[in-house]
Amino acid sequence: MHFKWNYQTPTPEEKKAAEALGTKLSISPILAQILIKRGITTESAAKRFFRPQLNDLINPFLMKDMDVAVDRLNDAMGRKERILVYGDYDVDGCTAVALVYKFLQQFYSNVDYYIPDRYDEGYGVSKQGIDYARETGVKLIIILDCGIKAIDEIAYAKSLGIDFIICDHHVPDETMPPAVAILNPKREDDTFPFKHLCGCGVGFKFMQAFAKNNGIPFSNLIPLLDYVAVAIAADLVPVTDENRILAFHGLKQLNQNPSIGLKAIIDICGLNGRDLSMSDIVFKIGPRINASGRMENGKETVDLLVEKDLAAALKKAKHINKYNEQRKDIDKQMTEEANQIVARIESQKRHSSIVLYDENWKKGVIGIVASRLTEIYIRPTVVLTRDGNYATGSARSVTGFDVYAAIKSCRDMLVNFGGHTYAAGLTLRWDDVPEFRRRFQKYVEEHIHPEQIEAILDIDAEIDFKDITKKMHNDLKRFGPFGPENSKPLFCTIDVYDFGTSKVVGREQEHIKLELVDSKSNNVMNGIAFGQSASARYIKSKRSFDIAYTIEDNVYKHNDIQLQIEDIRPAEGEVENEGL
């Protein structure tokens, strides 16, 4: 893939401001400049950014209906009603259910949890789930990470004398379900200052409010923050403001004293002894939590997450890891099939979006395939499979484009849909798929900007290797946790050479292990370029090139720095050759 590099050289005024802020904070002007670009321009704002405080969390009672939700939960406990904690089968839903169930269980025993079966019940609130609640004597359902569109189902529950408290973060419709309370910062009538909580985050705010109302110390909630960090990372919500505070302290909990279930997953992932980051959650922990719901039933994941015995948790984690191995095989096969379809569709080259469907694809994996295609082709993507007379699927988007709005524009032909800006789910009649495809693609063509479907790297700073010091690297780590809207700073260095020892590595010789020297400082740096072996010939030709990269710990060499190279291109004046 050829990237376009987006970099603005700082003006003299910007350099001066960065020098002044860097001096106040005892960090390099390079890092101070990055802070300023991210809207952090004062010493006090920078200190809050570097040291997120739990005391700065927003008062949960500022969320619409929070007082009603807490009152209803208090009433349920006072009347000894049976409570069911119900959630979606993905990482966000499962961690939310584990958090709320585990917290309430400390004070109340008549509580159960439920995760719908993706294949038997589908997404969200199901009649089957409500019938289970009725059969087991449930009077109150707390639903997490879904429910905002479940008008008919919640009306059915109400007719049976079962109340709902909804904790969701997906975009609501004009009409909302007849729940006792609806906690969702995206409600138009909600003035809660932060709109981008994940489902687990909304569940946490509910428990924070319940604790506050009942005189329970906030410290009782801190051991549950590891669940929130996992959900924030896996659900790809912005890591800013409230989410950044929750992720920062959640990662601290995950590294220092994780819950037994997460400890077992960390062990299965081979991450013991490492300082875990948000990317470890995204690429290692999250997929394993998701695997159970994708392949079988997500309840097994919650069983693991709330497990109190480590030996039992390890056994459950190994079982879920097998699901993940199966998922990877299916995912790889489906992605290859999808790529072949895209390659065959000549007209696809003219479109700004991708809509693919195959009646044999596995429902639980199409979201991953949609994500992969979005990354490969830089197009908003919808992937659908068949479920009886219906098509069901997932959508993923590119930076800055609202795929939920694109799907909503076709709502008259949809049986169901839901989601947010970058990810959505939908169901429609199988016979309507070709027309949906036409209308979705038309909407995208009319609303997307050309730069949104280009492979662009936003460079934070141009530096030389001499600028990369241990102190600079340690200061850089304080910019984390990283994620959407607080991405890991991306640097470029111009005019570098192979030091003579770079080589192709990997099972399929797909990566390059680099040792590079820059022409300005003659400093040598180690690097790794994943999936870029096509550039190896050019690198070994001793010609100069430019690199864009992040600065990482070398996990194999303690206390060493490594560049993770995102792109390689010929230096200005060099003739482009094969592979570059």
XYZ file of C-alpha atoms in Angstrom:
580
model
C 0.000 0.000 0.000
C 1.274 3.467 -0.904
C 0.506 6.059 1.745
C 0.183 9.781 1.342
C 2.073 11.512 4.147
C 0.253 14.400 5.790
C 2.649 16.669 7.652
C 2.615 20.390 8.380
C 5.956 21.957 9.285
C 5.532 24.026 12.465
C 5.558 27.809 12.011
C 8.121 29.921 13.922
C 5.320 30.916 16.342
C 4.394 27.251 16.926
C 8.053 26.367 17.535
C 8.356 29.175 20.061
C 5.204 28.025 21.902
C 6.508 24.441 21.938
C 9.882 25.565 23.355
C 8.104 27.454 26.154
C 5.733 24.585 27.036
C 8.548 22.028 26.805
C 10.669 24.047 29.266
C 7.770 24.246 31.771
C 7.118 20.495 31.535
C 10.768 19.351 31.225
C 10.049 17.549 27.959
C 11.510 17.989 24.485
C 10.029 20.713 22.248
C 9.136 17.912 19.802
C 6.773 16.325 22.319
C 5.484 19.720 23.466
C 4.608 20.491 19.840
C 2.596 17.230 19.667
C 0.725 18.212 22.842
C -0.163 21.591 21.332
C -1.395 19.919 18.125
C -3.700 17.821 20.333
C -5.190 20.904 21.942
C -3.158 20.755 25.173
C -1.583 24.200 25.322
C -1.045 25.008 29.018
C 1.068 23.556 31.797
C -2.002 22.728 33.915
C -3.792 20.990 31.005
C -0.640 18.986 30.272
C -0.327 17.878 33.896
C -3.962 16.703 33.891
C -3.268 14.885 30.620
C -0.167 13.128 31.967
C -1.744 12.300 35.345
C -5.435 11.453 34.833
C -7.255 11.555 38.183
C -10.271 9.488 39.214
C -11.431 12.566 41.155
C -12.010 14.253 37.783
C -14.621 11.690 36.688
C -17.936 13.326 35.832
C -20.758 13.150 38.373
C -22.848 10.172 37.130
C -26.077 11.874 38.201
C -25.588 14.385 35.361
C -26.703 11.597 33.005
C -30.394 11.677 32.082
C -32.506 9.126 34.032
C -29.643 8.182 36.375
C -31.635 9.117 39.480
C -34.604 7.048 38.213
C -32.340 4.059 37.466
C -30.752 4.140 40.924
C -34.140 4.454 42.631
C -35.498 1.458 40.689
C -32.443 -0.657 41.548
C -32.736 0.314 45.228
C -36.430 -0.634 45.168
C -35.643 -4.016 43.584
C -33.118 -4.802 46.283
C -35.404 -3.539 49.035
C -38.233 -5.779 47.770
C -35.800 -8.689 47.235
C -36.757 -8.904 43.546
C -34.769 -11.112 41.221
C -32.486 -9.008 38.945
C -31.119 -10.126 35.569
C -28.014 -8.461 34.129
C -28.321 -8.851 30.349
C -25.731 -7.868 27.724
C -24.475 -8.100 24.179
C -22.191 -10.997 23.224
C -19.180 -8.863 22.212
C -16.285 -7.635 24.402
C -18.092 -4.455 25.446
C -21.280 -6.307 26.385
C -19.582 -9.198 28.192
C -17.267 -6.968 30.249
C -20.240 -4.724 31.110
C -22.279 -7.689 32.351
C -19.313 -9.012 34.346
C -18.732 -5.588 35.931
C -22.344 -4.923 36.973
C -23.005 -8.514 38.094
C -19.783 -8.736 40.092
C -20.349 -5.363 41.789
C -23.978 -6.026 42.713
C -23.164 -9.512 43.965
C -21.119 -7.971 46.769
C -24.324 -6.549 48.271
C -27.154 -8.658 46.856
C -27.426 -12.367 46.068
C -30.666 -12.579 44.058
C -28.998 -11.616 40.786
C -28.304 -13.568 37.581
C -26.813 -12.784 34.155
C -27.765 -13.576 30.582
C -26.047 -13.311 27.190
C -28.214 -14.004 24.106
C -27.078 -16.641 21.630
C -25.915 -14.919 18.428
C -27.239 -17.768 16.259
C -30.511 -18.642 18.026
C -31.583 -15.200 19.258
C -29.621 -12.620 17.306
C -28.452 -9.226 18.534
C -29.902 -7.404 21.528
C -33.047 -8.095 23.531
C -34.763 -11.328 22.500
C -38.199 -12.720 23.329
C -36.380 -15.895 24.369
C -34.318 -13.909 26.875
C -37.418 -12.229 28.285
C -39.162 -15.606 28.593
C -36.108 -16.901 30.495
C -36.462 -13.898 32.830
C -40.166 -14.611 33.392
C -39.526 -18.342 34.037
C -36.851 -17.536 36.632
C -38.933 -14.919 38.436
C -37.027 -11.834 37.275
C -38.694 -8.450 37.898
C -35.883 -6.123 36.761
C -33.530 -6.463 33.778
C -30.447 -4.245 33.533
C -29.433 -4.373 29.868
C -25.947 -3.316 28.780
C -24.466 -2.327 25.404
C -27.794 -2.876 23.605
C -31.535 -2.313 24.060
C -31.911 1.220 22.696
C -33.878 -0.064 19.664
C -35.788 -2.895 21.406
C -39.202 -1.187 21.498
C -41.400 -4.250 20.877
C -39.368 -6.587 23.070
C -39.309 -4.239 26.062
C -43.046 -3.575 25.627
C -43.526 -7.373 25.752
C -41.477 -7.549 28.972
C -43.525 -4.717 30.461
C -46.730 -6.652 29.746
C -45.280 -9.478 31.848
C -44.468 -7.150 34.749
C -40.725 -7.018 34.012
C -39.003 -3.605 34.111
C -35.938 -2.612 32.074
C -33.058 -0.250 32.815
C -31.166 0.353 29.563
C -27.410 1.152 29.650
C -26.447 1.740 26.017
C -24.186 3.944 23.917
C -25.549 3.295 20.426
C -27.406 6.052 18.589
C -31.077 6.138 19.679
C -34.022 6.411 17.312
C -36.661 9.131 17.542
C -38.887 6.688 19.474
C -37.324 4.925 22.442
C -38.361 1.755 24.289
C -40.780 1.870 27.267
C -38.033 1.260 29.820
C -38.108 2.570 33.399
C -34.820 4.379 32.739
C -32.636 4.847 29.643
C -28.993 5.673 30.354
C -27.391 6.731 27.077
C -25.229 9.855 26.710
C -26.150 9.972 23.004
C -29.781 10.782 23.826
C -30.666 14.147 22.309
C -32.187 15.250 25.623
C -29.115 14.197 27.658
C -26.723 16.952 28.753
C -24.052 14.577 30.122
C -20.781 16.329 29.132
C -19.062 13.289 27.567
C -20.865 11.522 24.730
C -18.452 8.718 23.843
C -18.667 6.174 26.658
C -18.740 2.516 25.633
C -21.484 0.210 26.953
C -19.292 -0.973 29.814
C -18.529 2.681 30.592
C -22.263 3.441 30.907
C -22.621 0.404 33.188
C -19.731 1.696 35.291
C -21.378 5.131 35.622
C -24.572 3.393 36.793
C -22.665 1.483 39.468
C -20.784 4.665 40.407
C -24.128 6.415 40.944
C -25.552 3.449 42.881
C -22.467 3.410 45.135
C -22.654 7.163 45.695
C -26.360 6.970 46.562
C -25.806 4.128 49.042
C -22.674 5.442 50.765
C -20.467 2.714 49.256
C -16.828 3.926 48.984
C -15.624 4.616 45.433
C -12.628 2.385 46.210
C -14.981 -0.630 45.881
C -15.315 0.173 42.167
C -11.595 0.450 41.392
C -10.990 -3.349 41.102
C -13.577 -3.388 38.255
C -11.809 -0.782 36.132
C -9.817 -3.466 34.287
C -13.098 -4.510 32.607
C -13.714 -0.909 31.520
C -10.215 -0.541 30.019
C -10.691 -3.771 28.040
C -14.050 -2.531 26.712
C -12.729 0.929 25.771
C -9.822 -0.592 23.835
C -11.849 -3.313 22.101
C -14.815 -1.090 21.197
C -12.532 1.575 19.668
C -14.210 4.525 21.373
C -12.242 7.809 21.663
C -9.554 7.631 24.347
C -10.155 11.193 25.521
C -11.623 12.926 28.595
C -13.679 10.478 30.721
C -12.578 7.450 28.679
C -8.924 8.381 29.089
C -9.250 8.538 32.887
C -11.071 5.193 32.961
C -8.601 3.565 30.532
C -5.547 4.923 32.390
C -6.649 3.550 35.773
C -8.141 0.423 34.197
C -4.803 -0.425 32.577
C -3.109 0.164 35.923
C -5.512 -2.343 37.496
C -5.004 -4.797 34.618
C -1.228 -4.670 35.089
C -1.111 -4.698 38.880
C -4.061 -6.785 40.066
C -6.351 -8.034 37.279
C -9.545 -9.954 37.988
C -9.071 -13.740 38.048
C -10.765 -14.206 34.646
C -8.653 -11.567 32.902
C -5.541 -12.929 34.616
C -6.272 -16.322 33.016
C -6.690 -14.730 29.567
C -3.417 -12.805 30.009
C -1.733 -16.116 30.828
C -3.229 -17.854 27.769
C -2.064 -14.947 25.565
C 1.523 -15.333 26.791
C 1.502 -11.749 28.108
C 2.597 -12.510 31.685
C 5.379 -10.254 32.919
C 4.724 -7.603 30.249
C 3.520 -4.070 30.793
C 0.171 -4.416 29.045
C -1.006 -1.692 26.660
C -4.234 -0.871 24.825
C -2.858 -2.602 21.708
C -2.357 -5.823 23.731
C -6.080 -5.673 24.503
C -7.041 -4.936 20.874
C -4.904 -7.684 19.331
C -4.614 -10.331 22.058
C -7.113 -10.105 24.922
C -10.149 -8.712 23.070
C -10.263 -11.327 20.279
C -10.273 -14.136 22.840
C -13.110 -12.557 24.827
C -15.015 -12.108 21.556
C -14.346 -15.629 20.274
C -16.918 -17.380 22.449
C -19.788 -15.178 21.230
C -18.587 -15.417 17.624
C -18.307 -19.207 17.538
C -20.777 -20.451 20.189
C -22.293 -18.499 23.099
C -20.901 -15.413 24.834
C -22.175 -16.574 28.236
C -19.063 -18.745 28.473
C -17.006 -15.543 28.368
C -18.914 -13.992 31.283
C -18.571 -17.295 33.192
C -14.817 -16.840 32.795
C -14.769 -13.119 33.598
C -16.600 -13.559 36.928
C -14.758 -16.760 37.933
C -13.172 -16.573 41.399
C -10.884 -19.625 41.222
C -7.716 -19.317 39.096
C -7.451 -23.026 38.221
C -11.066 -23.054 36.988
C -10.477 -19.761 35.138
C -7.419 -21.153 33.341
C -9.431 -24.177 32.231
C -12.186 -21.915 30.856
C -9.619 -19.616 29.201
C -8.030 -22.581 27.378
C -11.469 -23.598 26.131
C -12.174 -20.065 24.839
C -8.718 -19.973 23.253
C -9.757 -22.969 21.113
C -12.720 -20.939 19.878
C -10.271 -18.185 18.950
C -8.137 -20.593 16.898
C -11.267 -21.760 15.035
C -12.301 -18.129 14.529
C -8.916 -17.245 13.015
C -9.171 -20.059 10.461
C -12.704 -19.052 9.408
C -11.767 -15.370 9.400
C -8.782 -16.012 7.112
C -10.833 -18.125 4.695
C -13.711 -15.608 4.545
C -11.349 -12.649 4.045
C -9.641 -14.469 1.154
C -13.026 -15.217 -0.429
C -14.103 -11.586 0.027
C -10.871 -10.322 -1.556
C -11.451 -12.579 -4.555
C -14.977 -11.186 -4.976
C -13.693 -7.597 -4.812
C -10.993 -8.430 -7.375
C -13.634 -9.883 -9.727
C -15.988 -6.906 -9.501
C -14.531 -4.551 -12.091
C -17.080 -1.847 -11.214
C -15.818 -1.859 -7.610
C -12.877 0.319 -8.662
C -15.317 3.145 -9.370
C -17.118 2.923 -6.017
C -16.281 4.601 -2.728
C -17.734 1.715 -0.697
C -17.905 -2.077 -0.600
C -21.024 -4.217 -0.041
C -20.453 -7.986 -0.181
C -22.772 -10.880 0.615
C -22.494 -14.650 0.655
C -25.077 -16.997 2.123
C -22.417 -19.394 3.451
C -20.405 -16.925 5.533
C -20.476 -17.389 9.317
C -22.507 -14.716 11.086
C -20.108 -14.388 14.019
C -17.081 -13.500 11.882
C -18.478 -11.051 9.305
C -17.696 -8.048 11.519
C -14.008 -8.984 11.520
C -14.061 -9.470 7.740
C -15.703 -6.049 7.304
C -12.910 -4.529 9.426
C -10.218 -6.261 7.374
C -11.695 -5.082 4.064
C -12.024 -1.527 5.372
C -8.324 -1.568 6.275
C -7.252 -3.089 2.941
C -9.369 -0.992 0.559
C -9.961 2.143 2.709
C -13.669 2.086 1.923
C -16.766 1.973 4.175
C -17.671 -1.721 4.030
C -20.786 -3.820 4.625
C -20.506 -7.631 4.783
C -23.708 -9.716 4.854
C -24.638 -13.363 5.219
C -27.920 -15.218 4.929
C -30.185 -16.142 7.839
C -33.328 -17.785 6.429
C -35.162 -15.190 4.336
C -33.031 -12.406 5.776
C -29.562 -10.974 5.316
C -27.731 -9.958 8.452
C -24.419 -8.197 8.589
C -21.917 -5.709 9.894
C -20.604 -2.389 8.643
C -17.278 -0.691 9.350
C -16.073 2.741 8.335
C -13.066 4.869 7.485
C -11.864 7.894 9.439
C -14.399 10.692 9.555
C -17.245 8.957 7.699
C -20.496 8.127 9.536
C -21.453 4.640 8.353
C -24.432 4.592 10.737
C -25.927 7.586 8.891
C -25.348 5.810 5.550
C -27.248 2.741 6.786
C -29.971 4.874 8.353
C -30.590 6.464 4.925
C -31.838 3.016 3.811
C -33.968 2.432 6.914
C -37.232 1.976 4.979
C -35.902 -1.347 3.650
C -34.256 -2.519 6.900
C -35.839 -4.893 9.410
C -33.410 -3.739 12.099
C -30.221 -1.704 12.431
C -28.091 -0.057 15.096
C -24.621 1.178 15.901
C -22.513 4.312 15.842
C -20.246 6.308 13.524
C -17.635 3.637 12.776
C -19.479 0.353 13.304
C -23.037 -0.804 12.788
C -25.167 -3.915 12.385
C -28.174 -4.430 10.127
C -30.820 -6.933 9.037
C -32.894 -6.820 5.842
C -34.747 -9.184 3.531
C -32.331 -11.289 1.442
C -34.094 -10.290 -1.781
C -33.520 -6.604 -0.991
C -29.717 -6.857 -0.760
C -28.967 -5.712 -4.372
C -31.161 -2.611 -3.931
C -29.636 -1.904 -0.516
C -26.193 -2.144 -2.065
C -27.144 0.373 -4.793
C -28.615 2.864 -2.324
C -25.840 2.517 0.253
C -23.184 3.070 -2.401
C -25.064 6.095 -3.773
C -25.232 7.663 -0.289
C -21.503 7.097 0.291
C -20.588 8.548 -3.125
C -22.569 11.696 -2.318
C -21.281 12.220 1.236
C -17.708 10.956 1.463
C -14.703 13.232 0.905
C -11.954 12.016 -1.489
C -9.283 12.155 1.227
C -11.333 9.759 3.400
C -10.696 6.925 0.935
C -6.990 7.639 0.555
C -4.276 5.858 2.523
C -3.051 8.787 4.606
C -0.491 8.815 7.402
C -0.796 11.814 9.714
C 2.793 12.572 10.736
C 3.160 14.268 14.125
C 6.791 15.356 13.784
C 9.846 15.058 11.553
C 12.861 14.103 13.672
C 16.401 12.749 13.431
C 17.581 9.601 15.195
C 19.624 11.735 17.627
C 16.318 13.079 18.976
C 15.289 9.576 20.097
C 16.627 9.246 23.630
C 15.605 7.112 26.611
C 14.090 10.195 28.261
C 12.160 11.113 25.139
C 10.815 7.543 24.913
C 9.788 7.527 28.581
C 8.060 10.902 28.192
C 6.313 9.597 25.084
C 4.803 6.700 27.066
C 3.029 9.250 29.261
C 0.919 10.243 26.220
C -0.899 6.914 26.609
C -3.245 5.147 26.860
C -3.479 5.311 23.088
C -6.526 4.816 20.920
C -8.903 6.739 18.648
C -8.432 10.532 18.958
C -5.299 9.956 21.044
C -3.247 7.891 18.633
C 0.354 6.929 19.252
C 2.531 9.749 17.854
C 3.822 9.016 14.362
C 7.256 10.318 13.382
C 9.200 10.476 10.132
C 12.905 10.597 9.434
C 14.161 11.665 6.028
C 17.112 10.203 4.158
C 18.053 7.007 6.010
C 20.141 4.031 4.856
C 20.497 0.358 5.598
C 23.373 -0.116 8.043
C 24.160 -3.348 6.238
C 22.432 -5.886 8.461
C 18.743 -5.521 7.529
C 17.056 -8.811 6.596
C 13.733 -10.396 5.740
C 12.180 -12.387 8.611
C 8.937 -14.162 9.511
C 7.380 -17.556 8.833
C 6.577 -16.497 5.277
C 9.438 -13.997 4.957
C 6.883 -11.193 5.058
C 8.586 -8.747 7.492
C 11.861 -6.799 7.484
C 14.129 -6.516 10.516
C 16.039 -3.295 10.022
C 19.177 -1.654 11.256
C 19.221 1.904 9.934
C 21.442 4.954 10.015
C 20.288 8.492 9.281
C 22.383 10.744 7.112
C 22.263 13.763 9.467
C 23.356 12.311 12.789
C 24.874 8.944 11.789
C 22.988 7.397 14.721
C 21.929 3.763 14.284
C 18.415 2.513 15.137
C 16.771 -0.900 15.078
C 13.361 -1.268 13.473
C 10.745 -3.734 12.325
C 8.528 -3.301 9.245
C 5.631 -5.767 9.385
C 4.307 -7.028 6.058
C 6.660 -4.844 4.001
C 9.122 -7.390 2.640
C 8.466 -6.070 -0.891
C 10.686 -3.112 0.049
C 13.659 -5.309 1.018
C 15.382 -5.216 -2.374
C 15.349 -1.421 -2.486
C 16.634 -1.178 1.098
C 19.527 -3.539 0.386
C 20.485 -1.486 -2.713
C 22.088 1.074 -0.364
C 19.973 3.919 -1.707
C 18.406 6.322 0.755
C 14.744 6.299 1.768
C 12.330 7.993 4.185
C 10.492 6.191 6.986
C 7.325 6.865 9.003
C 7.220 5.061 12.343
C 6.186 4.858 15.975
C 8.720 4.440 18.783
C 8.296 1.232 20.798
C 9.872 -0.890 23.494
C 11.817 -3.828 22.106
C 10.090 -6.655 24.012
C 12.947 -9.053 23.221
C 15.709 -6.730 24.428
C 14.983 -5.303 27.851
C 15.326 -1.529 28.132
C 15.912 -1.133 24.386
C 14.094 1.045 21.825
C 12.788 -0.121 18.457
C 11.099 1.690 15.575
C 7.880 0.144 14.280
C 7.917 1.264 10.669
C 4.552 2.023 9.089
C 5.789 3.134 5.655
C 8.954 3.241 3.565
C 9.383 5.450 0.499
C 12.344 6.494 -1.684
C 14.098 9.652 -0.555
C 13.543 12.707 -2.715
C 15.707 12.489 -5.815
C 15.941 8.685 -5.735
C 14.316 6.795 -8.615
C 11.433 4.582 -7.491
C 12.277 0.956 -7.975
C 10.555 -2.383 -7.683
C 8.927 -2.793 -4.293
C 8.731 0.897 -3.388
